[in-house]
mmCIF file of C-alpha atoms and ligand atoms in Angstrom:
data_model
loop_
_atom_site.group_PDB
_atom_site.id
_atom_site.type_symbol
_atom_site.label_atom_id
_atom_site.label_comp_id
_atom_site.label_asym_id
_atom_site.label_seq_id
_atom_site.Cartn_x
_atom_site.Cartn_y
_atom_site.Cartn_z
ATOM 1 C CA MET A 1 -5.461 26.456 0.677
ATOM 2 C CA SER A 2 -2.156 27.406 2.180
ATOM 3 C CA ASP A 3 -2.288 25.493 5.478
ATOM 4 C CA VAL A 4 -2.228 21.802 6.261
ATOM 5 C CA ILE A 5 -5.600 20.535 7.377
ATOM 6 C CA ALA A 6 -5.598 17.243 9.346
ATOM 7 C CA SER A 7 -8.545 15.409 10.811
ATOM 8 C CA TYR A 8 -8.554 13.202 13.952
ATOM 9 C CA TYR A 9 -11.029 11.091 15.862
ATOM 10 C CA PHE A 10 -10.613 11.243 19.536
ATOM 11 C CA ARG A 11 -12.118 10.776 22.984
ATOM 12 C CA PRO A 12 -11.058 13.140 25.801
ATOM 13 C CA ARG A 13 -9.930 11.677 29.077
ATOM 14 C CA GLY A 14 -11.535 12.467 32.515
ATOM 15 C CA ASP A 15 -12.980 15.923 32.815
ATOM 16 C CA THR A 16 -11.114 17.384 29.850
ATOM 17 C CA THR A 17 -13.690 18.890 27.472
ATOM 18 C CA PRO A 18 -13.600 17.913 23.753
ATOM 19 C CA GLU A 19 -12.543 21.503 22.866
ATOM 20 C CA GLU A 20 -9.695 21.463 25.417
ATOM 21 C CA ALA A 21 -8.536 18.075 24.093
ATOM 22 C CA ALA A 22 -8.509 19.377 20.498
ATOM 23 C CA GLN A 23 -6.655 22.437 21.572
ATOM 24 C CA ALA A 24 -4.071 20.419 23.467
ATOM 25 C CA LEU A 25 -3.401 18.437 20.329
ATOM 26 C CA ALA A 26 -3.019 21.599 18.137
ATOM 27 C CA ASP A 27 -0.716 23.098 20.786
ATOM 28 C CA GLU A 28 1.499 20.050 21.273
ATOM 29 C CA GLU A 29 2.133 19.764 17.526
ATOM 30 C CA THR A 30 2.937 23.436 16.937
ATOM 31 C CA THR A 31 4.095 26.034 19.448
ATOM 32 C CA GLY A 32 2.674 24.962 22.829
ATOM 33 C CA THR A 33 3.335 22.447 25.569
ATOM 34 C CA TRP A 34 1.614 21.334 28.775
ATOM 35 C CA THR A 35 2.107 24.692 30.512
ATOM 36 C CA GLY A 36 2.654 28.343 29.602
ATOM 37 C CA ILE A 37 6.316 29.116 28.782
ATOM 38 C CA THR A 38 8.368 32.317 29.075
ATOM 39 C CA THR A 39 10.240 31.666 25.793
ATOM 40 C CA ARG A 40 7.114 31.817 23.598
ATOM 41 C CA MET A 41 8.024 35.027 21.811
ATOM 42 C CA GLU A 42 5.284 37.065 20.212
ATOM 43 C CA TYR A 43 6.703 36.433 16.684
ATOM 44 C CA VAL A 44 6.268 32.735 17.076
ATOM 45 C CA LYS A 45 2.540 33.067 17.127
ATOM 46 C CA HIS A 46 2.113 32.823 13.331
ATOM 47 C CA LEU A 47 3.023 29.131 13.675
ATOM 48 C CA ASP A 48 0.231 28.311 16.129
ATOM 49 C CA GLY A 49 -2.032 25.438 15.134
ATOM 50 C CA SER A 50 -5.746 26.071 15.270
ATOM 51 C CA VAL A 51 -8.819 24.060 15.929
ATOM 52 C CA LEU A 52 -11.228 24.443 13.043
ATOM 53 C CA ASP A 53 -14.064 22.447 14.494
ATOM 54 C CA VAL A 54 -15.009 19.721 16.898
ATOM 55 C CA THR A 55 -17.905 17.338 15.864
ATOM 56 C CA PRO A 56 -19.529 14.475 17.706
ATOM 57 C CA SER A 57 -18.851 11.148 15.992
ATOM 58 C CA GLY A 58 -19.742 7.701 17.292
ATOM 59 C CA LYS A 59 -18.377 7.372 20.927
ATOM 60 C CA GLY A 60 -16.148 10.427 20.486
ATOM 61 C CA TYR A 61 -15.401 13.394 18.370
ATOM 62 C CA ILE A 62 -13.796 14.452 15.062
ATOM 63 C CA THR A 63 -11.713 17.513 15.008
ATOM 64 C CA ARG A 64 -9.953 19.348 12.133
ATOM 65 C CA ILE A 65 -6.769 21.114 12.904
ATOM 66 C CA SER A 66 -5.141 23.715 10.713
ATOM 67 C CA TYR A 67 -1.334 23.769 10.777
ATOM 68 C CA PRO A 68 0.411 26.747 9.165
ATOM 69 C CA ALA A 69 2.421 25.598 6.187
ATOM 70 C CA ASP A 70 5.553 27.280 7.596
ATOM 71 C CA VAL A 71 5.649 24.657 10.363
ATOM 72 C CA PHE A 72 6.713 22.198 7.664
ATOM 73 C CA GLU A 73 9.982 21.776 5.851
ATOM 74 C CA PRO A 74 8.978 21.301 2.230
ATOM 75 C CA GLY A 75 9.709 17.715 0.967
ATOM 76 C CA ASN A 76 10.743 16.363 4.443
ATOM 77 C CA VAL A 77 8.113 13.673 4.934
ATOM 78 C CA PRO A 78 9.513 12.303 8.278
ATOM 79 C CA GLN A 79 9.161 15.893 9.570
ATOM 80 C CA TYR A 80 5.600 16.109 8.183
ATOM 81 C CA LEU A 81 4.750 13.031 10.118
ATOM 82 C CA SER A 82 6.302 14.241 13.332
ATOM 83 C CA VAL A 83 3.833 17.163 13.180
ATOM 84 C CA VAL A 84 0.592 15.583 11.881
ATOM 85 C CA ALA A 85 1.201 12.145 13.521
ATOM 86 C CA GLY A 86 3.654 12.825 16.359
ATOM 87 C CA ASN A 87 3.494 13.246 20.055
ATOM 88 C CA LEU A 88 -0.278 13.581 19.986
ATOM 89 C CA PHE A 89 -0.877 9.893 20.322
ATOM 90 C CA GLY A 90 0.561 9.868 23.872
ATOM 91 C CA LEU A 91 -1.190 12.954 25.268
ATOM 92 C CA SER A 92 -2.799 12.036 28.610
ATOM 93 C CA ARG A 93 -5.708 14.450 28.068
ATOM 94 C CA LEU A 94 -6.819 12.176 25.260
ATOM 95 C CA GLU A 95 -8.072 8.684 25.972
ATOM 96 C CA VAL A 96 -7.725 7.658 22.335
ATOM 97 C CA VAL A 97 -6.866 9.471 19.119
ATOM 98 C CA ARG A 98 -6.740 8.364 15.497
ATOM 99 C CA PHE A 99 -5.204 10.367 12.595
ATOM 100 C CA LEU A 100 -7.805 10.056 9.844
ATOM 101 C CA ASP A 101 -6.570 12.046 6.866
ATOM 102 C CA PHE A 102 -4.869 15.270 5.816
ATOM 103 C CA ALA A 103 -4.589 17.674 2.941
ATOM 104 C CA LEU A 104 -1.334 19.373 1.951
ATOM 105 C CA PRO A 105 -1.073 22.660 0.005
ATOM 106 C CA ASP A 106 0.872 22.731 -3.326
ATOM 107 C CA SER A 107 3.879 24.305 -1.569
ATOM 108 C CA LEU A 108 4.366 21.159 0.448
ATOM 109 C CA VAL A 109 4.062 18.745 -2.546
ATOM 110 C CA PRO A 110 7.375 19.008 -4.413
ATOM 111 C CA PHE A 111 6.869 15.250 -5.153
ATOM 112 C CA ARG A 112 6.372 13.792 -8.619
ATOM 113 C CA GLY A 113 4.343 10.664 -7.728
ATOM 114 C CA PRO A 114 4.603 7.315 -9.565
ATOM 115 C CA LYS A 115 6.826 7.089 -12.577
ATOM 116 C CA TYR A 116 4.459 4.547 -14.225
ATOM 117 C CA GLY A 117 1.318 4.298 -12.109
ATOM 118 C CA ILE A 118 -1.820 2.407 -13.536
ATOM 119 C CA PRO A 119 -1.442 3.726 -17.215
ATOM 120 C CA GLY A 120 2.377 2.810 -17.253
ATOM 121 C CA VAL A 121 1.950 -0.628 -15.818
ATOM 122 C CA ARG A 122 -1.034 -1.334 -18.091
ATOM 123 C CA ARG A 123 1.025 -0.206 -21.114
ATOM 124 C CA MET A 124 3.761 -2.669 -20.148
ATOM 125 C CA MET A 125 1.264 -5.419 -19.842
ATOM 126 C CA GLY A 126 -0.890 -4.500 -22.834
ATOM 127 C CA THR A 127 -4.120 -4.415 -20.839
ATOM 128 C CA THR A 128 -6.781 -1.765 -20.804
ATOM 129 C CA LYS A 129 -9.610 -2.597 -18.530
ATOM 130 C CA ARG A 130 -9.304 -5.919 -16.842
ATOM 131 C CA PRO A 131 -7.885 -6.230 -13.365
ATOM 132 C CA HIS A 132 -4.365 -7.671 -13.205
ATOM 133 C CA VAL A 133 -3.757 -10.873 -11.352
ATOM 134 C CA GLY A 134 -0.675 -11.421 -9.190
ATOM 135 C CA THR A 135 0.746 -14.075 -6.949
ATOM 136 C CA ILE A 136 3.066 -14.122 -3.969
ATOM 137 C CA ILE A 137 5.599 -16.987 -4.043
ATOM 138 C CA LYS A 138 4.741 -19.280 -1.138
ATOM 139 C CA PRO A 139 6.064 -20.493 1.263
ATOM 140 C CA LYS A 140 6.949 -17.018 2.425
ATOM 141 C CA VAL A 141 10.531 -18.054 3.056
ATOM 142 C CA GLY A 142 12.533 -21.214 2.524
ATOM 143 C CA LEU A 143 12.495 -22.103 -1.144
ATOM 144 C CA THR A 144 15.753 -22.287 -2.955
ATOM 145 C CA PRO A 145 16.390 -19.987 -5.968
ATOM 146 C CA ASP A 146 15.761 -22.854 -8.301
ATOM 147 C CA ASP A 147 12.467 -23.775 -6.734
ATOM 148 C CA THR A 148 11.415 -20.087 -6.538
ATOM 149 C CA ALA A 149 12.069 -19.816 -10.228
ATOM 150 C CA ALA A 150 10.153 -23.073 -10.956
ATOM 151 C CA VAL A 151 7.115 -21.766 -8.994
ATOM 152 C CA ALA A 152 7.355 -18.373 -10.869
ATOM 153 C CA TYR A 153 7.412 -20.248 -14.188
ATOM 154 C CA GLN A 154 4.237 -22.214 -13.279
ATOM 155 C CA ALA A 155 2.491 -19.044 -12.261
ATOM 156 C CA ALA A 156 3.542 -17.368 -15.482
ATOM 157 C CA ILE A 157 2.274 -20.056 -17.728
ATOM 158 C CA GLY A 158 -0.902 -20.113 -15.797
ATOM 159 C CA GLY A 159 -1.478 -16.478 -16.808
ATOM 160 C CA VAL A 160 -0.593 -14.160 -13.868
ATOM 161 C CA ASP A 161 0.592 -10.630 -14.740
ATOM 162 C CA LEU A 162 2.793 -10.227 -11.694
ATOM 163 C CA ILE A 163 4.786 -12.334 -9.315
ATOM 164 C CA LYS A 164 6.227 -10.951 -6.090
ATOM 165 C CA ASP A 165 8.382 -11.991 -3.198
ATOM 166 C CA ASP A 166 6.740 -12.111 0.188
ATOM 167 C CA GLU A 167 7.356 -9.342 2.657
ATOM 168 C CA THR A 168 9.893 -11.306 4.724
ATOM 169 C CA LEU A 169 11.968 -12.565 1.819
ATOM 170 C CA THR A 170 14.827 -10.214 1.041
ATOM 171 C CA ASP A 171 18.390 -11.414 0.678
ATOM 172 C CA GLN A 172 18.750 -14.265 3.112
ATOM 173 C CA LYS A 173 21.382 -16.943 2.564
ATOM 174 C CA PHE A 174 18.870 -19.706 1.562
ATOM 175 C CA CYS A 175 17.719 -17.567 -1.407
ATOM 176 C CA PRO A 176 20.048 -14.606 -2.201
ATOM 177 C CA ILE A 177 18.838 -11.978 -4.616
ATOM 178 C CA GLU A 178 22.009 -12.447 -6.653
ATOM 179 C CA GLU A 179 20.974 -16.095 -7.529
ATOM 180 C CA ARG A 180 17.170 -15.824 -7.217
ATOM 181 C CA LEU A 181 16.584 -12.890 -9.470
ATOM 182 C CA PRO A 182 18.452 -14.107 -12.616
ATOM 183 C CA LYS A 183 16.873 -17.491 -12.251
ATOM 184 C CA VAL A 184 13.357 -16.113 -11.931
ATOM 185 C CA MET A 185 13.859 -13.744 -14.911
ATOM 186 C CA ALA A 186 15.234 -16.556 -17.057
ATOM 187 C CA LYS A 187 12.189 -18.729 -16.246
ATOM 188 C CA LEU A 188 9.860 -15.796 -17.014
ATOM 189 C CA GLU A 189 11.570 -15.433 -20.396
ATOM 190 C CA GLU A 190 10.990 -19.135 -21.041
ATOM 191 C CA ALA A 191 7.355 -18.614 -20.122
ATOM 192 C CA ARG A 192 7.103 -15.596 -22.473
ATOM 193 C CA ASP A 193 8.461 -17.599 -25.343
ATOM 194 C CA GLU A 194 5.639 -20.066 -24.736
ATOM 195 C CA THR A 195 2.707 -17.746 -23.954
ATOM 196 C CA GLY A 196 3.787 -14.465 -25.612
ATOM 197 C CA HIS A 197 2.985 -12.793 -22.222
ATOM 198 C CA GLN A 198 5.647 -10.802 -20.276
ATOM 199 C CA VAL A 199 5.230 -11.216 -16.525
ATOM 200 C CA LEU A 200 6.505 -8.702 -14.013
ATOM 201 C CA TYR A 201 8.536 -9.931 -10.973
ATOM 202 C CA ALA A 202 8.723 -7.585 -7.987
ATOM 203 C CA VAL A 203 11.950 -8.567 -6.124
ATOM 204 C CA ASN A 204 11.868 -7.392 -2.500
ATOM 205 C CA ILE A 205 14.774 -5.029 -2.148
ATOM 206 C CA THR A 206 13.797 -3.816 1.339
ATOM 207 C CA THR A 207 16.913 -2.996 3.424
ATOM 208 C CA ARG A 208 18.323 -0.129 5.546
ATOM 209 C CA GLY A 209 17.714 3.300 4.156
ATOM 210 C CA ASP A 210 21.318 4.149 3.182
ATOM 211 C CA GLN A 211 21.596 0.993 1.070
ATOM 212 C CA ILE A 212 18.210 0.708 -0.575
ATOM 213 C CA VAL A 213 18.924 2.640 -3.804
ATOM 214 C CA GLU A 214 22.192 0.652 -4.320
ATOM 215 C CA ARG A 215 20.237 -2.592 -3.844
ATOM 216 C CA ALA A 216 17.541 -1.498 -6.251
ATOM 217 C CA GLU A 217 20.100 -0.486 -8.862
ATOM 218 C CA HIS A 218 21.929 -3.778 -8.468
ATOM 219 C CA ALA A 219 18.621 -5.631 -8.940
ATOM 220 C CA ILE A 220 17.932 -3.699 -12.111
ATOM 221 C CA GLU A 221 21.398 -4.610 -13.360
ATOM 222 C CA LEU A 222 20.517 -8.183 -12.702
ATOM 223 C CA GLY A 223 17.461 -7.935 -14.867
ATOM 224 C CA ALA A 224 14.604 -6.896 -12.458
ATOM 225 C CA ASN A 225 11.599 -5.485 -14.264
ATOM 226 C CA MET A 226 9.850 -4.386 -10.944
ATOM 227 C CA ILE A 227 11.000 -3.870 -7.425
ATOM 228 C CA MET A 228 9.194 -4.232 -4.158
ATOM 229 C CA ILE A 229 9.556 -2.326 -0.734
ATOM 230 C CA ASP A 230 8.022 -2.938 2.687
ATOM 231 C CA VAL A 231 7.300 0.818 3.200
ATOM 232 C CA ILE A 232 6.304 0.839 6.828
ATOM 233 C CA THR A 233 9.287 -1.117 8.105
ATOM 234 C CA ALA A 234 11.812 0.526 5.700
ATOM 235 C CA GLY A 235 10.331 4.012 6.097
ATOM 236 C CA PHE A 236 8.838 6.618 3.827
ATOM 237 C CA GLY A 237 12.267 8.094 3.211
ATOM 238 C CA ALA A 238 13.429 4.860 1.642
ATOM 239 C CA LEU A 239 10.490 4.892 -0.804
ATOM 240 C CA GLN A 240 11.147 8.529 -1.538
ATOM 241 C CA ALA A 241 14.780 7.753 -2.359
ATOM 242 C CA LEU A 242 13.742 5.053 -4.817
ATOM 243 C CA GLY A 243 10.944 7.246 -6.267
ATOM 244 C CA GLU A 244 13.150 10.200 -6.844
ATOM 245 C CA GLU A 245 16.143 8.276 -8.315
ATOM 246 C CA PRO A 246 15.954 8.776 -12.146
ATOM 247 C CA GLY A 247 17.916 5.591 -12.727
ATOM 248 C CA ILE A 248 15.247 3.430 -11.251
ATOM 249 C CA ARG A 249 13.187 2.885 -14.315
ATOM 250 C CA VAL A 250 10.983 0.040 -13.144
ATOM 251 C CA PRO A 251 7.632 0.171 -11.286
ATOM 252 C CA ILE A 252 7.762 0.098 -7.471
ATOM 253 C CA HIS A 253 5.359 -2.408 -5.766
ATOM 254 C CA VAL A 254 4.643 -1.201 -2.187
ATOM 255 C CA HIS A 255 3.799 -3.687 0.599
ATOM 256 C CA ARG A 256 2.543 -2.352 3.882
ATOM 257 C CA THR A 257 3.472 -5.003 6.382
ATOM 258 C CA MET A 258 3.179 -3.742 10.008
ATOM 259 C CA HIS A 259 0.522 -1.169 8.991
ATOM 260 C CA ALA A 260 -2.084 -2.911 11.142
ATOM 261 C CA ALA A 261 -0.225 -1.873 14.268
ATOM 262 C CA MET A 262 -1.342 1.619 13.340
ATOM 263 C CA THR A 263 -4.511 1.092 11.231
ATOM 264 C CA ARG A 264 -6.397 -1.752 12.861
ATOM 265 C CA ASN A 265 -7.823 -0.078 15.955
ATOM 266 C CA PRO A 266 -10.742 2.085 14.770
ATOM 267 C CA GLU A 267 -10.292 4.490 17.734
ATOM 268 C CA HIS A 268 -6.534 4.841 18.059
ATOM 269 C CA GLY A 269 -3.686 4.997 15.619
ATOM 270 C CA ILE A 270 -3.344 6.054 12.047
ATOM 271 C CA ALA A 271 -5.805 5.230 9.268
ATOM 272 C CA MET A 272 -4.583 3.839 6.010
ATOM 273 C CA ARG A 273 -5.769 6.934 4.100
ATOM 274 C CA PRO A 274 -2.929 9.304 4.963
ATOM 275 C CA LEU A 275 -0.398 6.539 4.428
ATOM 276 C CA ALA A 276 -1.869 5.831 0.977
ATOM 277 C CA ARG A 277 -1.613 9.518 0.071
ATOM 278 C CA LEU A 278 2.104 9.551 0.988
ATOM 279 C CA VAL A 279 2.887 6.363 -0.894
ATOM 280 C CA ARG A 280 1.403 7.840 -4.054
ATOM 281 C CA MET A 281 3.230 11.118 -3.682
ATOM 282 C CA LEU A 282 6.533 9.374 -2.990
ATOM 283 C CA GLY A 283 6.382 7.256 -6.167
ATOM 284 C CA GLY A 284 4.633 3.915 -5.265
ATOM 285 C CA ASP A 285 3.260 2.441 -8.543
ATOM 286 C CA GLN A 286 1.206 -0.220 -6.704
ATOM 287 C CA LEU A 287 0.084 -0.314 -3.108
ATOM 288 C CA HIS A 288 -1.714 -2.916 -0.950
ATOM 289 C CA THR A 289 -4.934 -1.475 0.480
ATOM 290 C CA GLY A 290 -6.644 -4.644 1.565
ATOM 291 C CA THR A 291 -9.547 -6.824 0.666
ATOM 292 C CA VAL A 292 -13.229 -6.781 1.507
ATOM 293 C CA SER A 293 -13.466 -10.610 1.748
ATOM 294 C CA GLY A 294 -10.042 -11.954 2.524
ATOM 295 C CA LYS A 295 -8.072 -13.124 5.569
ATOM 296 C CA MET A 296 -7.634 -9.567 6.805
ATOM 297 C CA ALA A 297 -10.959 -8.239 5.606
ATOM 298 C CA HIS A 298 -11.632 -4.522 5.982
ATOM 299 C CA ALA A 299 -14.730 -2.353 5.863
ATOM 300 C CA ALA A 300 -15.726 -1.712 2.231
ATOM 301 C CA GLU A 301 -15.959 2.071 2.767
ATOM 302 C CA GLU A 302 -12.408 2.209 4.191
ATOM 303 C CA VAL A 303 -10.908 0.331 1.243
ATOM 304 C CA THR A 304 -12.884 2.178 -1.416
ATOM 305 C CA GLY A 305 -11.893 5.450 0.128
ATOM 306 C CA ASP A 306 -8.205 4.419 0.292
ATOM 307 C CA ASN A 307 -8.358 3.333 -3.336
ATOM 308 C CA ARG A 308 -9.916 6.594 -4.237
ATOM 309 C CA VAL A 309 -7.029 8.601 -2.867
ATOM 310 C CA LEU A 310 -4.684 6.421 -5.022
ATOM 311 C CA THR A 311 -6.612 7.073 -8.162
ATOM 312 C CA GLU A 312 -8.374 10.426 -8.072
ATOM 313 C CA GLN A 313 -6.844 13.606 -9.637
ATOM 314 C CA ALA A 314 -4.151 14.855 -7.277
ATOM 315 C CA PHE A 315 -1.379 17.318 -7.990
ATOM 316 C CA GLY A 316 -1.176 16.101 -11.622
ATOM 317 C CA MET A 317 0.274 12.726 -10.402
ATOM 318 C CA GLN A 318 -0.257 9.310 -12.004
ATOM 319 C CA PRO A 319 -2.742 7.059 -10.227
ATOM 320 C CA THR A 320 -1.272 4.248 -8.063
ATOM 321 C CA PHE A 321 -2.568 0.695 -8.776
ATOM 322 C CA PRO A 322 -4.526 -0.515 -5.733
ATOM 323 C CA VAL A 323 -3.642 -4.049 -4.670
ATOM 324 C CA SER A 324 -6.214 -6.323 -3.062
ATOM 325 C CA SER A 325 -4.422 -9.199 -1.330
ATOM 326 C CA GLY A 326 -4.555 -11.469 1.674
ATOM 327 C CA GLY A 327 -6.583 -14.663 1.673
ATOM 328 C CA LEU A 328 -8.053 -14.290 -1.787
ATOM 329 C CA HIS A 329 -8.928 -17.221 -4.012
ATOM 330 C CA PRO A 330 -11.002 -17.555 -7.194
ATOM 331 C CA GLY A 331 -14.265 -17.781 -5.227
ATOM 332 C CA LYS A 332 -13.701 -14.345 -3.782
ATOM 333 C CA VAL A 333 -12.899 -12.505 -7.012
ATOM 334 C CA GLU A 334 -16.501 -11.622 -7.754
ATOM 335 C CA LYS A 335 -17.032 -9.834 -4.413
ATOM 336 C CA GLU A 336 -13.727 -7.937 -4.611
ATOM 337 C CA LEU A 337 -14.335 -6.643 -8.093
ATOM 338 C CA ALA A 338 -18.039 -5.896 -7.572
ATOM 339 C CA THR A 339 -17.093 -3.790 -4.475
ATOM 340 C CA LEU A 340 -13.780 -2.307 -5.503
ATOM 341 C CA GLY A 341 -14.011 -1.997 -9.325
ATOM 342 C CA THR A 342 -11.751 -3.469 -11.961
ATOM 343 C CA ASP A 343 -8.968 -0.888 -12.082
ATOM 344 C CA MET A 344 -6.952 -2.869 -9.521
ATOM 345 C CA ILE A 345 -4.612 -5.851 -8.905
ATOM 346 C CA LEU A 346 -5.875 -9.044 -7.280
ATOM 347 C CA GLN A 347 -3.223 -11.085 -5.687
ATOM 348 C CA ALA A 348 -3.446 -14.587 -4.328
ATOM 349 C CA GLY A 349 -0.749 -16.666 -2.656
ATOM 350 C CA GLY A 350 -2.415 -19.556 -0.939
ATOM 351 C CA GLY A 351 -5.374 -19.111 -3.349
ATOM 352 C CA ILE A 352 -3.100 -20.056 -6.271
ATOM 353 C CA HIS A 353 -0.400 -22.415 -4.892
ATOM 354 C CA GLY A 354 -3.049 -24.216 -2.787
ATOM 355 C CA HIS A 355 -5.017 -25.327 -5.901
ATOM 356 C CA PRO A 356 -5.436 -29.098 -5.965
ATOM 357 C CA ALA A 357 -3.737 -29.357 -9.399
ATOM 358 C CA GLY A 358 -0.819 -26.940 -8.479
ATOM 359 C CA THR A 359 0.351 -23.432 -9.232
ATOM 360 C CA ALA A 360 -0.326 -23.229 -13.003
ATOM 361 C CA ALA A 361 -3.883 -24.507 -12.540
ATOM 362 C CA GLY A 362 -4.360 -22.069 -9.607
ATOM 363 C CA ALA A 363 -3.263 -19.188 -11.775
ATOM 364 C CA ARG A 364 -5.591 -20.298 -14.526
ATOM 365 C CA ALA A 365 -8.478 -20.536 -12.069
ATOM 366 C CA MET A 366 -7.850 -16.924 -10.843
ATOM 367 C CA ARG A 367 -7.720 -15.669 -14.456
ATOM 368 C CA GLN A 368 -10.925 -17.613 -15.248
ATOM 369 C CA ALA A 369 -12.672 -16.033 -12.276
ATOM 370 C CA VAL A 370 -11.655 -12.576 -13.552
ATOM 371 C CA ASP A 371 -12.770 -13.380 -17.089
ATOM 372 C CA ALA A 372 -16.134 -14.637 -15.691
ATOM 373 C CA PHE A 373 -16.647 -11.281 -13.867
ATOM 374 C CA MET A 374 -15.566 -9.178 -16.945
ATOM 375 C CA ALA A 375 -18.119 -11.183 -19.019
ATOM 376 C CA GLY A 376 -20.790 -10.659 -16.414
ATOM 377 C CA ILE A 377 -21.134 -14.378 -15.801
ATOM 378 C CA PRO A 378 -21.423 -15.817 -12.198
ATOM 379 C CA ALA A 379 -18.292 -17.833 -11.297
ATOM 380 C CA ARG A 380 -20.303 -20.987 -10.692
ATOM 381 C CA GLU A 381 -21.817 -20.778 -14.144
ATOM 382 C CA TYR A 382 -18.502 -20.070 -15.838
ATOM 383 C CA ALA A 383 -16.907 -22.977 -13.915
ATOM 384 C CA LYS A 384 -19.168 -25.443 -15.786
ATOM 385 C CA ASP A 385 -16.753 -25.363 -18.728
ATOM 386 C CA HIS A 386 -13.627 -24.112 -17.012
ATOM 387 C CA PHE A 387 -12.177 -27.061 -15.128
ATOM 388 C CA GLU A 388 -9.553 -25.249 -13.043
ATOM 389 C CA LEU A 389 -12.133 -22.777 -11.782
ATOM 390 C CA GLU A 390 -14.490 -25.612 -10.986
ATOM 391 C CA GLN A 391 -11.788 -27.397 -8.871
ATOM 392 C CA ALA A 392 -10.996 -24.161 -7.042
ATOM 393 C CA LEU A 393 -14.646 -23.386 -6.216
ATOM 394 C CA LYS A 394 -15.072 -26.993 -5.007
ATOM 395 C CA LEU A 395 -12.163 -26.591 -2.552
ATOM 396 C CA TRP A 396 -12.790 -23.047 -1.315
ATOM 397 C CA GLY A 397 -16.355 -22.221 -2.233
ATOM 398 C CA THR A 398 -17.434 -18.717 -3.179
ATOM 399 C CA GLY A 399 -17.766 -17.253 0.330
HETATM 400 C C1 LIG B 401 -0.973 -12.647 0.923
HETATM 401 C C2 LIG B 401 0.141 -12.047 1.570
HETATM 402 C C3 LIG B 401 0.225 -10.474 1.835
HETATM 403 C C4 LIG B 401 -1.005 -9.851 2.465
HETATM 404 C C5 LIG B 401 -0.781 -8.649 3.253
HETATM 405 C C6 LIG B 401 0.363 -12.680 2.949
HETATM 406 O O1 LIG B 401 -0.837 -14.041 0.853
HETATM 407 O O2 LIG B 401 1.382 -12.384 0.953
HETATM 408 O O3 LIG B 401 1.365 -10.265 2.620
HETATM 409 O O4 LIG B 401 -1.795 -9.584 1.365
HETATM 410 O O5 LIG B 401 -1.921 -7.998 3.603
HETATM 411 O O6 LIG B 401 1.426 -13.163 3.279
HETATM 412 O O7 LIG B 401 -0.596 -12.764 3.638
HETATM 413 P P1 LIG B 401 -2.152 -15.046 0.749
HETATM 414 P P2 LIG B 401 -2.382 -6.533 2.967
HETATM 415 O O8 LIG B 401 -2.759 -14.717 -0.569
HETATM 416 O O9 LIG B 401 -1.635 -16.411 0.796
HETATM 417 O O10 LIG B 401 -3.062 -14.707 1.898
HETATM 418 O O11 LIG B 401 -2.297 -6.784 1.493
HETATM 419 O O12 LIG B 401 -3.715 -6.379 3.492
HETATM 420 O O13 LIG B 401 -1.322 -5.597 3.405
HETATM 421 MG MG1 LIG B 402 2.790 -11.589 2.272
#
């Protein structure tokens, strides 16, 4: 394959035929515009986009467009997106249009992918098969550095593998990274001395593109063993800068806040799938792809498909750890793992810190729910002699 093949769902507007609508899309993103032009030299023709097919689907159609590879500047992801996901969303000949997925030829994948990925992170944590359990410090914002570190300690002694900042916490004055990070790391050391278990802490280093590498490097100097980026708000270029910087030798946890503005409408916008492909290529070691039972539940086929693009063989890259998060609690673990498999990370914020006996008990309950699943025992059964799980199921149920 030497071209870029992209697929879109769409509905034409008014009396535009489906074929005309698909052609309008291919023209707009390559060499055409709304009318014939006198400057369209003969030699430009080899960059024309072409419509491969148009197939009825639901209330609309799915089309596959082939874009010649030479339309793209190798390695320039913002430019890739301006082609495959650019002006087309506003074309008036299309009522709705959703970018579903794309495939790139080798020549346009000069990226190395995750530095660690699933095997690297598992090696750090000494796990082989079981899902990892993570927590998000809650409340999202407001805790002091000391209280943040105290909550992290509780989560660590309760048995989580990963602790992360929330997407809106970066370097505000009530909890600056300079103070928060060393305090959290010191508490995680203390917990390690007690449990023998090293916990990762993803400090959120999201900031403007020209400062993100510097911020990440400073975090590593301060002792960070993982970093986190809000990829949609910071931009793919910011993730690429982190992924390609050889000095950044810690895993990158990728949050996708704002993605739903693009992914939520099933008829218009951008599906998670192409975004997941890009995150893996650009070096994301872990990526949120959603839950099937949580507070922002998604269709199981969507999430399993997104997780597949993170983990299947692709360009010799390491697989990215899928993260299931948002409204999870111990009672939902069984459904998540039964649907999505166990090579993943389960995260709970409210579902750990909301436990009636506190954060450490909440973390224990999440781990017990995972242990129950791995042992093939229903959570309610396992809870009979696991008190923290019993309390969690009593509060939140298993729905
Ligand atoms: C989860 C979370 C995450 C969501 C984002 C939150 O907290 O921290 O940001 O997981 O959704 O603030 O909602 P809770 P997604 O466990 O307390 O819900 O992973 O789908 O991108
Ligand atoms: Mg959050």
